[in-house]
Amino acid sequence: MNLIIDQGNSITKMALFRAGRLQNVYFYPKWDSTTVIDFLDAHEVDAAIFSTVTEYDPQAIAILQQRLPYFLKFDHSSELPIKIGYATPETLGLDRIAAVVGAAMQCPDKAVLIVDAGTCVTYDLLTADGTFAGGNIAPGIRLRLRAMHEHTGKLPLIDDAGETPEIGFSTETAMRAGAVLGVAYEIEGYIARLNKVYPDLFVFLTGGDALKLAAKIKSRIFVDENLVLTGLNRILQENAKI
């Protein structure tokens, strides 16, 4: 089986793929060498890929390299099944690349908008010829709520979970609706504008806030919370030739 390790800012996902199909996803708030040893002792793994957006435990990487027949630490020199049209590819987030690869697998020869809603919201465009054309980055729901609290004198720091009316009836609901619906309407705006250029545009919504936002979006979208994992597995296959 293939082991996919996606280390984010707050949580690490470890996923198992067999013959290109996702089997299980495991979540770890703390990821280190002990986590890796316990996981490898419990599962039969043939190859692995590691992708991170933050600092990581080098001992964990060393264990993966020692114990597995094939291990790839994903970086900007890794082979990709798509073309990169970004002017500064070395600055492009690896999670963004993986999400686009995951979308390309499911929609070959199609223009695709990939919206990844997490700490930030990224909007990435894949053209029909398989080129990552570029994208935009905006603050996510919790960043918007935190910014309102930190850059004003009286607005409280609130949680994104809770009642989200169309029009707020209290300071808390006004802030939450402004943040959540602001992102949802922003997504719909991107879809509407890009549909004028790409009439057959497919739209994927992924990331930690995908389900929360999907309920607020009226445009046709495809929710895939595991798009990055699927893309990382495809990148592993491309590099390991498996």
PDB file of C-alpha atoms in Angstrom:
ATOM      1  CA  MET A   1       0.000   0.000   0.000  1.00  0.00           C
ATOM      2  CA  ASN A   2       0.971   3.632  -0.475  1.00  0.00           C
ATOM      3  CA  LEU A   3       1.263   5.854   2.583  1.00  0.00           C
ATOM      4  CA  ILE A   4       0.435   9.537   2.104  1.00  0.00           C
ATOM      5  CA  ILE A   5       1.542  11.975   4.816  1.00  0.00           C
ATOM      6  CA  ASP A   6       0.172  15.503   4.594  1.00  0.00           C
ATOM      7  CA  GLN A   7       1.435  17.714   7.417  1.00  0.00           C
ATOM      8  CA  GLY A   8      -0.519  20.932   7.871  1.00  0.00           C
ATOM      9  CA  ASN A   9      -0.221  23.807  10.313  1.00  0.00           C
ATOM     10  CA  SER A  10      -2.364  22.199  13.008  1.00  0.00           C
ATOM     11  CA  ILE A  11      -2.882  18.554  12.057  1.00  0.00           C
ATOM     12  CA  THR A  12      -1.163  15.790  10.102  1.00  0.00           C
ATOM     13  CA  LYS A  13      -3.091  13.351   7.927  1.00  0.00           C
ATOM     14  CA  MET A  14      -1.791   9.866   7.173  1.00  0.00           C
ATOM     15  CA  ALA A  15      -3.707   8.029   4.467  1.00  0.00           C
ATOM     16  CA  LEU A  16      -3.425   4.594   2.898  1.00  0.00           C
ATOM     17  CA  PHE A  17      -4.068   3.949  -0.799  1.00  0.00           C
ATOM     18  CA  ARG A  18      -4.326   0.564  -2.472  1.00  0.00           C
ATOM     19  CA  ALA A  19      -4.377   0.364  -6.289  1.00  0.00           C
ATOM     20  CA  GLY A  20      -5.162   4.079  -6.482  1.00  0.00           C
ATOM     21  CA  ARG A  21      -8.105   3.891  -4.077  1.00  0.00           C
ATOM     22  CA  LEU A  22      -8.215   5.606  -0.704  1.00  0.00           C
ATOM     23  CA  GLN A  23      -8.574   3.058   2.106  1.00  0.00           C
ATOM     24  CA  ASN A  24      -8.331   5.025   5.358  1.00  0.00           C
ATOM     25  CA  VAL A  25      -7.364   8.456   6.682  1.00  0.00           C
ATOM     26  CA  TYR A  26      -5.858   8.980  10.144  1.00  0.00           C
ATOM     27  CA  PHE A  27      -5.505  12.336  11.916  1.00  0.00           C
ATOM     28  CA  TYR A  28      -2.688  13.299  14.291  1.00  0.00           C
ATOM     29  CA  PRO A  29      -2.459  16.609  16.186  1.00  0.00           C
ATOM     30  CA  LYS A  30       1.130  15.608  17.025  1.00  0.00           C
ATOM     31  CA  TRP A  31       3.302  13.879  14.411  1.00  0.00           C
ATOM     32  CA  ASP A  32       6.804  12.628  15.191  1.00  0.00           C
ATOM     33  CA  SER A  33       9.084   9.594  14.965  1.00  0.00           C
ATOM     34  CA  THR A  34       7.009   7.655  17.509  1.00  0.00           C
ATOM     35  CA  THR A  35       3.908   8.159  15.376  1.00  0.00           C
ATOM     36  CA  VAL A  36       5.744   6.836  12.325  1.00  0.00           C
ATOM     37  CA  ILE A  37       7.153   3.772  14.101  1.00  0.00           C
ATOM     38  CA  ASP A  38       3.761   2.817  15.539  1.00  0.00           C
ATOM     39  CA  PHE A  39       2.058   3.298  12.173  1.00  0.00           C
ATOM     40  CA  LEU A  40       4.588   1.260  10.186  1.00  0.00           C
ATOM     41  CA  ASP A  41       4.460  -1.523  12.779  1.00  0.00           C
ATOM     42  CA  ALA A  42       0.687  -1.721  12.336  1.00  0.00           C
ATOM     43  CA  HIS A  43       0.414  -1.433   8.532  1.00  0.00           C
ATOM     44  CA  GLU A  44       2.044  -2.968   5.486  1.00  0.00           C
ATOM     45  CA  VAL A  45       3.458  -0.068   3.456  1.00  0.00           C
ATOM     46  CA  ASP A  46       5.396  -0.316   0.184  1.00  0.00           C
ATOM     47  CA  ALA A  47       5.962   3.362  -0.636  1.00  0.00           C
ATOM     48  CA  ALA A  48       5.329   6.737   0.965  1.00  0.00           C
ATOM     49  CA  ILE A  49       5.258  10.448   0.199  1.00  0.00           C
ATOM     50  CA  PHE A  50       5.644  13.248   2.728  1.00  0.00           C
ATOM     51  CA  SER A  51       4.404  16.793   2.153  1.00  0.00           C
ATOM     52  CA  THR A  52       4.545  19.604   4.684  1.00  0.00           C
ATOM     53  CA  VAL A  53       3.846  23.324   5.000  1.00  0.00           C
ATOM     54  CA  THR A  54       5.610  23.668   8.353  1.00  0.00           C
ATOM     55  CA  GLU A  55       8.553  22.415  10.436  1.00  0.00           C
ATOM     56  CA  TYR A  56       8.840  18.642  10.803  1.00  0.00           C
ATOM     57  CA  ASP A  57      10.650  15.955  12.792  1.00  0.00           C
ATOM     58  CA  PRO A  58      13.760  14.930  10.780  1.00  0.00           C
ATOM     59  CA  GLN A  59      14.011  11.683  12.751  1.00  0.00           C
ATOM     60  CA  ALA A  60      10.576  10.687  11.463  1.00  0.00           C
ATOM     61  CA  ILE A  61      11.777  11.234   7.898  1.00  0.00           C
ATOM     62  CA  ALA A  62      14.906   9.175   8.549  1.00  0.00           C
ATOM     63  CA  ILE A  63      12.790   6.263   9.790  1.00  0.00           C
ATOM     64  CA  LEU A  64      10.603   6.383   6.678  1.00  0.00           C
ATOM     65  CA  GLN A  65      13.708   6.381   4.472  1.00  0.00           C
ATOM     66  CA  GLN A  66      15.226   3.437   6.345  1.00  0.00           C
ATOM     67  CA  ARG A  67      12.173   1.211   6.581  1.00  0.00           C
ATOM     68  CA  LEU A  68      10.443   1.657   3.231  1.00  0.00           C
ATOM     69  CA  PRO A  69      11.445   0.389  -0.229  1.00  0.00           C
ATOM     70  CA  TYR A  70      10.559   3.812  -1.674  1.00  0.00           C
ATOM     71  CA  PHE A  71      10.130   7.179   0.033  1.00  0.00           C
ATOM     72  CA  LEU A  72       9.594  10.615  -1.526  1.00  0.00           C
ATOM     73  CA  LYS A  73       9.851  13.904   0.321  1.00  0.00           C
ATOM     74  CA  PHE A  74       7.716  16.020  -1.983  1.00  0.00           C
ATOM     75  CA  ASP A  75       9.341  19.279  -3.066  1.00  0.00           C
ATOM     76  CA  HIS A  76       9.489  21.544  -6.101  1.00  0.00           C
ATOM     77  CA  SER A  77      11.943  19.239  -7.887  1.00  0.00           C
ATOM     78  CA  SER A  78       9.544  16.269  -7.812  1.00  0.00           C
ATOM     79  CA  GLU A  79       8.098  15.072 -11.114  1.00  0.00           C
ATOM     80  CA  LEU A  80       4.495  16.107 -11.772  1.00  0.00           C
ATOM     81  CA  PRO A  81       1.775  14.822 -14.127  1.00  0.00           C
ATOM     82  CA  ILE A  82       0.732  18.434 -14.860  1.00  0.00           C
ATOM     83  CA  LYS A  83       2.479  21.504 -16.268  1.00  0.00           C
ATOM     84  CA  ILE A  84       3.182  24.516 -14.047  1.00  0.00           C
ATOM     85  CA  GLY A  85       2.473  27.926 -15.568  1.00  0.00           C
ATOM     86  CA  TYR A  86       3.165  29.868 -12.365  1.00  0.00           C
ATOM     87  CA  ALA A  87       5.780  32.633 -12.731  1.00  0.00           C
ATOM     88  CA  THR A  88       7.454  31.692  -9.423  1.00  0.00           C
ATOM     89  CA  PRO A  89       6.964  27.911  -9.123  1.00  0.00           C
ATOM     90  CA  GLU A  90       9.477  27.678  -6.273  1.00  0.00           C
ATOM     91  CA  THR A  91       7.091  29.720  -4.081  1.00  0.00           C
ATOM     92  CA  LEU A  92       4.010  27.691  -4.932  1.00  0.00           C
ATOM     93  CA  GLY A  93       2.527  25.829  -1.965  1.00  0.00           C
ATOM     94  CA  LEU A  94       2.941  22.068  -2.232  1.00  0.00           C
ATOM     95  CA  ASP A  95      -0.600  21.539  -0.952  1.00  0.00           C
ATOM     96  CA  ARG A  96      -1.905  23.713  -3.794  1.00  0.00           C
ATOM     97  CA  ILE A  97       0.021  21.664  -6.347  1.00  0.00           C
ATOM     98  CA  ALA A  98      -1.288  18.409  -4.877  1.00  0.00           C
ATOM     99  CA  ALA A  99      -4.898  19.619  -4.936  1.00  0.00           C
ATOM    100  CA  VAL A 100      -4.591  20.594  -8.604  1.00  0.00           C
ATOM    101  CA  VAL A 101      -3.088  17.192  -9.447  1.00  0.00           C
ATOM    102  CA  GLY A 102      -5.984  15.518  -7.634  1.00  0.00           C
ATOM    103  CA  ALA A 103      -8.475  17.541  -9.672  1.00  0.00           C
ATOM    104  CA  ALA A 104      -6.643  16.815 -12.933  1.00  0.00           C
ATOM    105  CA  MET A 105      -6.981  13.074 -12.280  1.00  0.00           C
ATOM    106  CA  GLN A 106     -10.749  13.336 -11.984  1.00  0.00           C
ATOM    107  CA  CYS A 107     -11.343  15.858 -14.779  1.00  0.00           C
ATOM    108  CA  PRO A 108      -8.861  15.220 -17.602  1.00  0.00           C
ATOM    109  CA  ASP A 109      -9.002  17.695 -20.499  1.00  0.00           C
ATOM    110  CA  LYS A 110     -11.272  20.033 -18.519  1.00  0.00           C
ATOM    111  CA  ALA A 111     -10.865  23.521 -17.092  1.00  0.00           C
ATOM    112  CA  VAL A 112     -11.098  23.220 -13.313  1.00  0.00           C
ATOM    113  CA  LEU A 113     -11.239  25.702 -10.435  1.00  0.00           C
ATOM    114  CA  ILE A 114      -9.938  24.246  -7.179  1.00  0.00           C
ATOM    115  CA  VAL A 115     -11.030  26.063  -4.015  1.00  0.00           C
ATOM    116  CA  ASP A 116      -9.186  24.941  -0.881  1.00  0.00           C
ATOM    117  CA  ALA A 117     -10.830  26.453   2.196  1.00  0.00           C
ATOM    118  CA  GLY A 118      -8.657  26.239   5.278  1.00  0.00           C
ATOM    119  CA  THR A 119      -6.585  28.782   7.208  1.00  0.00           C
ATOM    120  CA  CYS A 120      -6.442  30.636   3.904  1.00  0.00           C
ATOM    121  CA  VAL A 121      -8.723  30.147   0.919  1.00  0.00           C
ATOM    122  CA  THR A 122      -6.855  29.393  -2.288  1.00  0.00           C
ATOM    123  CA  TYR A 123      -8.365  29.612  -5.762  1.00  0.00           C
ATOM    124  CA  ASP A 124      -6.343  27.690  -8.357  1.00  0.00           C
ATOM    125  CA  LEU A 125      -7.069  27.281 -12.056  1.00  0.00           C
ATOM    126  CA  LEU A 126      -6.202  24.209 -14.106  1.00  0.00           C
ATOM    127  CA  THR A 127      -6.661  24.706 -17.852  1.00  0.00           C
ATOM    128  CA  ALA A 128      -7.937  22.006 -20.200  1.00  0.00           C
ATOM    129  CA  ASP A 129      -4.423  21.283 -21.502  1.00  0.00           C
ATOM    130  CA  GLY A 130      -3.290  20.275 -18.001  1.00  0.00           C
ATOM    131  CA  THR A 131      -1.535  23.504 -17.016  1.00  0.00           C
ATOM    132  CA  PHE A 132      -1.667  24.995 -13.536  1.00  0.00           C
ATOM    133  CA  ALA A 133      -2.295  28.555 -14.727  1.00  0.00           C
ATOM    134  CA  GLY A 134      -2.130  30.227 -11.304  1.00  0.00           C
ATOM    135  CA  GLY A 135      -4.492  31.335  -8.594  1.00  0.00           C
ATOM    136  CA  ASN A 136      -5.331  33.672  -5.748  1.00  0.00           C
ATOM    137  CA  ILE A 137      -5.033  33.522  -1.954  1.00  0.00           C
ATOM    138  CA  ALA A 138      -7.449  35.092   0.532  1.00  0.00           C
ATOM    139  CA  PRO A 139      -7.933  34.885   4.318  1.00  0.00           C
ATOM    140  CA  GLY A 140     -10.078  32.009   5.542  1.00  0.00           C
ATOM    141  CA  ILE A 141     -13.011  32.139   7.935  1.00  0.00           C
ATOM    142  CA  ARG A 142     -11.059  32.003  11.205  1.00  0.00           C
ATOM    143  CA  LEU A 143      -8.439  34.460   9.954  1.00  0.00           C
ATOM    144  CA  ARG A 144     -11.211  36.949   9.188  1.00  0.00           C
ATOM    145  CA  LEU A 145     -12.728  36.526  12.631  1.00  0.00           C
ATOM    146  CA  ARG A 146      -9.341  36.915  14.314  1.00  0.00           C
ATOM    147  CA  ALA A 147      -8.482  39.994  12.244  1.00  0.00           C
ATOM    148  CA  MET A 148     -11.731  41.698  13.251  1.00  0.00           C
ATOM    149  CA  HIS A 149     -10.907  41.072  16.907  1.00  0.00           C
ATOM    150  CA  GLU A 150      -7.222  42.013  16.763  1.00  0.00           C
ATOM    151  CA  HIS A 151      -7.590  45.147  14.640  1.00  0.00           C
ATOM    152  CA  THR A 152     -10.569  46.751  16.367  1.00  0.00           C
ATOM    153  CA  GLY A 153     -11.073  47.987  19.881  1.00  0.00           C
ATOM    154  CA  LYS A 154     -14.256  46.194  20.920  1.00  0.00           C
ATOM    155  CA  LEU A 155     -15.112  43.293  18.626  1.00  0.00           C
ATOM    156  CA  PRO A 156     -14.770  39.975  20.502  1.00  0.00           C
ATOM    157  CA  LEU A 157     -12.901  36.870  19.370  1.00  0.00           C
ATOM    158  CA  ILE A 158     -15.632  34.399  18.455  1.00  0.00           C
ATOM    159  CA  ASP A 159     -15.798  30.829  17.216  1.00  0.00           C
ATOM    160  CA  ASP A 160     -16.798  30.087  13.633  1.00  0.00           C
ATOM    161  CA  ALA A 161     -19.226  27.390  14.835  1.00  0.00           C
ATOM    162  CA  GLY A 162     -22.699  28.617  15.661  1.00  0.00           C
ATOM    163  CA  GLU A 163     -25.711  30.326  14.171  1.00  0.00           C
ATOM    164  CA  THR A 164     -24.981  31.962  10.808  1.00  0.00           C
ATOM    165  CA  PRO A 165     -28.014  33.940   9.613  1.00  0.00           C
ATOM    166  CA  GLU A 166     -28.172  35.831   6.334  1.00  0.00           C
ATOM    167  CA  ILE A 167     -28.328  39.057   8.352  1.00  0.00           C
ATOM    168  CA  GLY A 168     -26.767  39.101  11.813  1.00  0.00           C
ATOM    169  CA  PHE A 169     -28.990  39.989  14.767  1.00  0.00           C
ATOM    170  CA  SER A 170     -26.170  40.424  17.312  1.00  0.00           C
ATOM    171  CA  THR A 171     -22.488  41.330  17.222  1.00  0.00           C
ATOM    172  CA  GLU A 172     -21.526  37.654  17.353  1.00  0.00           C
ATOM    173  CA  THR A 173     -23.861  36.541  14.554  1.00  0.00           C
ATOM    174  CA  ALA A 174     -22.971  39.607  12.470  1.00  0.00           C
ATOM    175  CA  MET A 175     -19.267  38.765  12.677  1.00  0.00           C
ATOM    176  CA  ARG A 176     -19.795  35.066  11.983  1.00  0.00           C
ATOM    177  CA  ALA A 177     -22.145  35.715   9.070  1.00  0.00           C
ATOM    178  CA  GLY A 178     -19.758  38.307   7.690  1.00  0.00           C
ATOM    179  CA  ALA A 179     -16.863  35.851   7.769  1.00  0.00           C
ATOM    180  CA  VAL A 180     -18.626  32.658   6.650  1.00  0.00           C
ATOM    181  CA  LEU A 181     -20.963  34.189   4.079  1.00  0.00           C
ATOM    182  CA  GLY A 182     -18.232  36.551   2.931  1.00  0.00           C
ATOM    183  CA  VAL A 183     -16.105  33.559   1.922  1.00  0.00           C
ATOM    184  CA  ALA A 184     -19.111  31.763   0.383  1.00  0.00           C
ATOM    185  CA  TYR A 185     -20.095  34.783  -1.719  1.00  0.00           C
ATOM    186  CA  GLU A 186     -16.462  35.301  -2.699  1.00  0.00           C
ATOM    187  CA  ILE A 187     -16.335  31.726  -4.001  1.00  0.00           C
ATOM    188  CA  GLU A 188     -19.558  32.239  -5.957  1.00  0.00           C
ATOM    189  CA  GLY A 189     -18.110  35.419  -7.443  1.00  0.00           C
ATOM    190  CA  TYR A 190     -15.016  33.606  -8.706  1.00  0.00           C
ATOM    191  CA  ILE A 191     -17.160  30.849 -10.187  1.00  0.00           C
ATOM    192  CA  ALA A 192     -19.442  33.333 -11.968  1.00  0.00           C
ATOM    193  CA  ARG A 193     -16.553  35.298 -13.494  1.00  0.00           C
ATOM    194  CA  LEU A 194     -14.546  32.255 -14.581  1.00  0.00           C
ATOM    195  CA  ASN A 195     -17.636  30.606 -16.074  1.00  0.00           C
ATOM    196  CA  LYS A 196     -17.729  33.436 -18.609  1.00  0.00           C
ATOM    197  CA  VAL A 197     -14.263  32.433 -19.819  1.00  0.00           C
ATOM    198  CA  TYR A 198     -14.585  28.672 -19.276  1.00  0.00           C
ATOM    199  CA  PRO A 199     -18.270  27.745 -19.866  1.00  0.00           C
ATOM    200  CA  ASP A 200     -17.692  24.078 -18.955  1.00  0.00           C
ATOM    201  CA  LEU A 201     -15.755  24.884 -15.780  1.00  0.00           C
ATOM    202  CA  PHE A 202     -15.646  22.184 -13.091  1.00  0.00           C
ATOM    203  CA  VAL A 203     -15.339  23.413  -9.502  1.00  0.00           C
ATOM    204  CA  PHE A 204     -13.846  21.409  -6.633  1.00  0.00           C
ATOM    205  CA  LEU A 205     -14.205  22.546  -3.036  1.00  0.00           C
ATOM    206  CA  THR A 206     -11.821  20.990  -0.524  1.00  0.00           C
ATOM    207  CA  GLY A 207     -10.176  21.819   2.802  1.00  0.00           C
ATOM    208  CA  GLY A 208     -11.303  21.864   6.410  1.00  0.00           C
ATOM    209  CA  ASP A 209     -14.173  24.299   5.818  1.00  0.00           C
ATOM    210  CA  ALA A 210     -15.452  22.641   2.633  1.00  0.00           C
ATOM    211  CA  LEU A 211     -18.619  21.146   4.116  1.00  0.00           C
ATOM    212  CA  LYS A 212     -19.467  24.289   6.094  1.00  0.00           C
ATOM    213  CA  LEU A 213     -19.196  26.434   2.962  1.00  0.00           C
ATOM    214  CA  ALA A 214     -20.849  23.974   0.577  1.00  0.00           C
ATOM    215  CA  ALA A 215     -24.122  24.405   2.450  1.00  0.00           C
ATOM    216  CA  LYS A 216     -23.987  28.159   1.742  1.00  0.00           C
ATOM    217  CA  ILE A 217     -23.020  28.025  -1.955  1.00  0.00           C
ATOM    218  CA  LYS A 218     -25.695  27.851  -4.643  1.00  0.00           C
ATOM    219  CA  SER A 219     -23.340  27.284  -7.592  1.00  0.00           C
ATOM    220  CA  ARG A 220     -22.692  23.731  -8.771  1.00  0.00           C
ATOM    221  CA  ILE A 221     -19.614  22.413  -6.980  1.00  0.00           C
ATOM    222  CA  PHE A 222     -18.012  19.059  -6.189  1.00  0.00           C
ATOM    223  CA  VAL A 223     -16.900  18.624  -2.585  1.00  0.00           C
ATOM    224  CA  ASP A 224     -13.846  16.409  -2.099  1.00  0.00           C
ATOM    225  CA  GLU A 225     -12.225  16.696   1.322  1.00  0.00           C
ATOM    226  CA  ASN A 226      -9.439  14.305   0.256  1.00  0.00           C
ATOM    227  CA  LEU A 227      -8.394  16.049  -2.956  1.00  0.00           C
ATOM    228  CA  VAL A 228      -4.879  16.845  -1.667  1.00  0.00           C
ATOM    229  CA  LEU A 229      -4.349  13.255  -0.512  1.00  0.00           C
ATOM    230  CA  THR A 230      -5.487  11.922  -3.889  1.00  0.00           C
ATOM    231  CA  GLY A 231      -3.111  14.296  -5.648  1.00  0.00           C
ATOM    232  CA  LEU A 232      -0.192  13.314  -3.421  1.00  0.00           C
ATOM    233  CA  ASN A 233      -0.814   9.644  -4.171  1.00  0.00           C
ATOM    234  CA  ARG A 234      -0.742  10.412  -7.900  1.00  0.00           C
ATOM    235  CA  ILE A 235       2.534  12.337  -7.462  1.00  0.00           C
ATOM    236  CA  LEU A 236       3.987   9.365  -5.578  1.00  0.00           C
ATOM    237  CA  GLN A 237       3.003   7.079  -8.456  1.00  0.00           C
ATOM    238  CA  GLU A 238       4.567   9.473 -10.969  1.00  0.00           C
ATOM    239  CA  ASN A 239       7.907   9.539  -9.149  1.00  0.00           C
ATOM    240  CA  ALA A 240       8.087   5.905  -8.037  1.00  0.00           C
ATOM    241  CA  LYS A 241       6.819   4.663 -11.430  1.00  0.00           C
ATOM    242  CA  ILE A 242       4.312   2.386  -9.716  1.00  0.00           C
TER     243      ILE A 242
END
